[in-house]
């Protein structure tokens, strides 16, 4: 039996022409593919927003919807720091020279109430109090499983890498939400039919479109390699799948007893 130690050999991990080193799609072609993926997956229209817009969603179900939005805001806001910290140009000469870092820093400041508007979590708490929802009800509310899945899948990708977080929250989140016009429907519907003006939706009606446009612009800059494109597409696919499932789950509320009320008189 030999006394000499066993010689270890490490496997050569260098790859030639495969995996991460395979050619990436041209960025415009890749982004067009994301648009096609969105059209394939995000097929369910959220009818609950329309029932708020025309005033036919009952007050009890409007309260339930408010609790859903509080859950979204509470958890999304808490994770914004990941996008700031992971921004690829955080080491720019000065802040004005950055794009990714400056965008998410401004977004974080806006969400947490340091850019003029109040913080977005407090705006949702205020909405709840307008509807007579207690703080304990907000804290103890059990959201839809699809809401939990949508939120925490997004948070996972926001922590995992910058391009995945940008894809999940910015492109498949803010950008997609802005395209639905939900915030304007909610704001105007509650003002006209429920007698409340909810600042949260007023703010989102003008901010999300701008944020969505910037998300598309920024995502193009970090979708250059095969690995980035694979990670981005996976994040978009997972987030949109769950957002679509959530839309379907919200729509099922309308089949429950007491979900709808008579249209308000004009």
CSV table of N, CA and C in Angstrom, one decimal, residues 100-165:
chain,number,residue,atom,x,y,z
A,100,UNK,N,-29.0,52.7,-14.4
A,100,UNK,CA,-29.7,51.6,-13.6
A,100,UNK,C,-29.7,52.1,-12.1
A,101,UNK,N,-28.6,52.4,-11.6
A,101,UNK,CA,-28.5,52.8,-10.1
A,101,UNK,C,-29.4,54.0,-9.9
A,102,UNK,N,-29.3,55.0,-10.7
A,102,UNK,CA,-30.1,56.2,-10.5
A,102,UNK,C,-31.6,55.9,-10.6
A,103,UNK,N,-32.0,55.1,-11.6
A,103,UNK,CA,-33.4,54.8,-11.7
A,103,UNK,C,-34.0,54.1,-10.5
A,104,UNK,N,-33.3,53.1,-10.0
A,104,UNK,CA,-33.8,52.3,-8.9
A,104,UNK,C,-33.7,53.1,-7.6
A,105,UNK,N,-32.7,53.9,-7.5
A,105,UNK,CA,-32.6,54.8,-6.3
A,105,UNK,C,-33.8,55.8,-6.2
A,106,UNK,N,-34.1,56.3,-7.4
A,106,UNK,CA,-35.3,57.2,-7.4
A,106,UNK,C,-36.6,56.4,-7.1
A,107,UNK,N,-36.6,55.2,-7.7
A,107,UNK,CA,-37.8,54.4,-7.5
A,107,UNK,C,-38.0,54.0,-6.0
A,108,UNK,N,-36.9,53.7,-5.4
A,108,UNK,CA,-36.9,53.4,-3.9
A,108,UNK,C,-37.3,54.6,-3.1
A,109,UNK,N,-36.7,55.7,-3.5
A,109,UNK,CA,-37.1,57.0,-2.8
A,109,UNK,C,-38.6,57.3,-2.9
A,110,UNK,N,-39.1,57.1,-4.1
A,110,UNK,CA,-40.5,57.3,-4.3
A,110,UNK,C,-41.4,56.3,-3.5
A,111,UNK,N,-41.0,55.1,-3.6
A,111,UNK,CA,-41.8,54.0,-2.9
A,111,UNK,C,-41.8,54.2,-1.4
A,112,UNK,N,-40.7,54.7,-0.8
A,112,UNK,CA,-40.6,54.9,0.6
A,112,UNK,C,-40.9,56.3,1.1
A,113,UNK,N,-41.3,57.2,0.2
A,113,UNK,CA,-41.8,58.5,0.6
A,113,UNK,C,-40.8,59.6,0.8
A,114,UNK,N,-39.7,59.4,0.1
A,114,UNK,CA,-38.6,60.5,0.1
A,114,UNK,C,-38.5,61.3,-1.2
A,115,UNK,N,-39.5,61.2,-2.0
A,115,UNK,CA,-39.4,61.9,-3.3
A,115,UNK,C,-40.6,62.8,-3.6
A,116,UNK,N,-41.4,63.1,-2.5
A,116,UNK,CA,-42.5,64.0,-2.7
A,116,UNK,C,-43.8,63.3,-2.2
A,117,UNK,N,-44.2,62.2,-2.8
A,117,UNK,CA,-45.4,61.5,-2.4
A,117,UNK,C,-45.1,60.8,-1.1
A,118,UNK,N,-46.2,60.4,-0.4
A,118,UNK,CA,-46.0,59.6,0.8
A,118,UNK,C,-45.6,58.2,0.4
A,119,UNK,N,-45.1,57.5,1.4
A,119,UNK,CA,-44.7,56.1,1.1
A,119,UNK,C,-45.9,55.2,0.7
A,120,UNK,N,-45.6,54.3,-0.2
A,120,UNK,CA,-46.7,53.6,-0.8
A,120,UNK,C,-47.4,52.6,0.1
A,121,UNK,N,-46.7,52.1,1.1
A,121,UNK,CA,-47.3,51.2,2.1
A,121,UNK,C,-48.3,52.0,2.9
A,122,UNK,N,-47.9,53.2,3.4
A,122,UNK,CA,-48.8,54.1,4.2
A,122,UNK,C,-50.1,54.5,3.4
A,123,UNK,N,-49.9,54.7,2.1
A,123,UNK,CA,-51.0,55.1,1.2
A,123,UNK,C,-52.1,53.9,1.2
A,124,UNK,N,-51.6,52.7,1.2
A,124,UNK,CA,-52.5,51.5,1.2
A,124,UNK,C,-53.2,51.4,2.6
A,125,UNK,N,-52.4,51.7,3.6
A,125,UNK,CA,-53.0,51.7,5.0
A,125,UNK,C,-54.1,52.7,5.1
A,126,UNK,N,-53.9,53.9,4.5
A,126,UNK,CA,-54.9,55.0,4.5
A,126,UNK,C,-56.1,54.5,3.8
A,127,UNK,N,-55.9,53.9,2.6
A,127,UNK,CA,-57.1,53.4,1.8
A,127,UNK,C,-57.9,52.4,2.7
A,128,UNK,N,-57.2,51.5,3.4
A,128,UNK,CA,-57.9,50.6,4.3
A,128,UNK,C,-58.7,51.3,5.3
A,129,UNK,N,-58.1,52.3,5.9
A,129,UNK,CA,-58.9,53.0,7.0
A,129,UNK,C,-60.1,53.8,6.4
A,130,UNK,N,-60.0,54.3,5.2
A,130,UNK,CA,-61.1,54.9,4.5
A,130,UNK,C,-62.3,53.9,4.4
A,131,UNK,N,-62.0,52.6,4.3
A,131,UNK,CA,-63.0,51.6,4.1
A,131,UNK,C,-63.4,51.0,5.4
A,132,UNK,N,-62.8,51.5,6.5
A,132,UNK,CA,-63.2,50.9,7.8
A,132,UNK,C,-62.5,49.6,8.2
A,133,UNK,N,-61.4,49.3,7.5
A,133,UNK,CA,-60.6,48.1,7.8
A,133,UNK,C,-59.7,48.4,8.9
A,134,UNK,N,-59.6,47.6,9.9
A,134,UNK,CA,-58.8,47.8,11.1
A,134,UNK,C,-57.3,47.3,10.7
A,135,UNK,N,-56.4,47.8,11.5
A,135,UNK,CA,-55.0,47.4,11.3
A,135,UNK,C,-54.8,45.9,11.6
A,136,UNK,N,-55.5,45.4,12.5
A,136,UNK,CA,-55.4,44.0,12.8
A,136,UNK,C,-55.9,43.2,11.6
A,137,UNK,N,-57.0,43.6,11.0
A,137,UNK,CA,-57.5,42.9,9.8
A,137,UNK,C,-56.5,42.9,8.7
A,138,UNK,N,-55.8,44.0,8.5
A,138,UNK,CA,-54.7,44.0,7.5
A,138,UNK,C,-53.6,43.0,7.8
A,139,UNK,N,-53.2,43.0,9.0
A,139,UNK,CA,-52.0,42.2,9.4
A,139,UNK,C,-52.4,40.7,9.4
A,140,UNK,N,-53.6,40.4,9.7
A,140,UNK,CA,-54.0,39.0,9.8
A,140,UNK,C,-54.6,38.4,8.5
A,141,UNK,N,-54.8,39.3,7.5
A,141,UNK,CA,-55.4,38.8,6.3
A,141,UNK,C,-54.6,37.7,5.6
A,142,UNK,N,-55.2,36.7,5.1
A,142,UNK,CA,-54.6,35.7,4.3
A,142,UNK,C,-54.9,35.9,2.8
A,143,UNK,N,-53.8,36.3,2.1
A,143,UNK,CA,-54.1,36.6,0.7
A,143,UNK,C,-54.4,35.3,-0.2
A,144,UNK,N,-54.8,35.6,-1.4
A,144,UNK,CA,-55.0,34.5,-2.3
A,144,UNK,C,-53.7,33.7,-2.5
A,145,UNK,N,-53.7,32.4,-2.6
A,145,UNK,CA,-52.4,31.7,-2.9
A,145,UNK,C,-51.7,32.2,-4.1
A,146,UNK,N,-52.5,32.7,-5.2
A,146,UNK,CA,-51.9,33.2,-6.4
A,146,UNK,C,-51.2,34.5,-6.1
A,147,UNK,N,-51.7,35.3,-5.2
A,147,UNK,CA,-51.0,36.5,-4.8
A,147,UNK,C,-49.7,36.2,-4.0
A,148,UNK,N,-49.8,35.3,-3.1
A,148,UNK,CA,-48.5,34.9,-2.4
A,148,UNK,C,-47.5,34.4,-3.4
A,149,UNK,N,-47.9,33.6,-4.3
A,149,UNK,CA,-47.0,33.1,-5.3
A,149,UNK,C,-46.4,34.1,-6.2
A,150,UNK,N,-47.2,35.1,-6.6
A,150,UNK,CA,-46.8,36.1,-7.5
A,150,UNK,C,-45.8,37.0,-6.8
A,151,UNK,N,-46.1,37.4,-5.6
A,151,UNK,CA,-45.2,38.3,-4.8
A,151,UNK,C,-43.9,37.7,-4.5
A,152,UNK,N,-43.9,36.5,-4.0
A,152,UNK,CA,-42.6,35.9,-3.5
A,152,UNK,C,-41.8,35.3,-4.7
A,153,UNK,N,-42.4,35.0,-5.8
A,153,UNK,CA,-41.6,34.7,-7.0
A,153,UNK,C,-40.9,35.9,-7.4
A,154,UNK,N,-41.5,37.1,-7.5
A,154,UNK,CA,-40.9,38.3,-7.9
A,154,UNK,C,-39.7,38.6,-6.9
A,155,UNK,N,-40.0,38.5,-5.6
A,155,UNK,CA,-39.0,38.8,-4.6
A,155,UNK,C,-37.8,37.9,-4.8
A,156,UNK,N,-38.0,36.6,-5.1
A,156,UNK,CA,-36.9,35.7,-5.3
A,156,UNK,C,-36.0,36.2,-6.4
A,157,UNK,N,-36.6,36.6,-7.5
A,157,UNK,CA,-35.8,37.0,-8.7
A,157,UNK,C,-35.1,38.4,-8.4
A,158,UNK,N,-35.8,39.2,-7.6
A,158,UNK,CA,-35.1,40.5,-7.2
A,158,UNK,C,-33.9,40.3,-6.4
A,159,UNK,N,-33.8,39.2,-5.7
A,159,UNK,CA,-32.6,38.9,-4.9
A,159,UNK,C,-31.6,38.1,-5.7
A,160,UNK,N,-32.0,37.4,-6.7
A,160,UNK,CA,-31.2,36.4,-7.4
A,160,UNK,C,-30.1,37.1,-8.3
A,161,UNK,N,-30.5,38.0,-9.1
A,161,UNK,CA,-29.6,38.8,-9.9
A,161,UNK,C,-30.2,40.0,-10.4
A,162,UNK,N,-29.4,41.0,-10.9
A,162,UNK,CA,-30.0,42.3,-11.3
A,162,UNK,C,-30.9,42.1,-12.5
A,163,UNK,N,-30.5,41.4,-13.5
A,163,UNK,CA,-31.3,41.3,-14.7
A,163,UNK,C,-32.6,40.5,-14.4
A,164,UNK,N,-32.6,39.6,-13.5
A,164,UNK,CA,-33.8,38.8,-13.2
A,164,UNK,C,-34.7,39.7,-12.4
A,165,UNK,N,-34.2,40.5,-11.5
A,165,UNK,CA,-35.0,41.4,-10.7
A,165,UNK,C,-35.7,42.5,-11.6
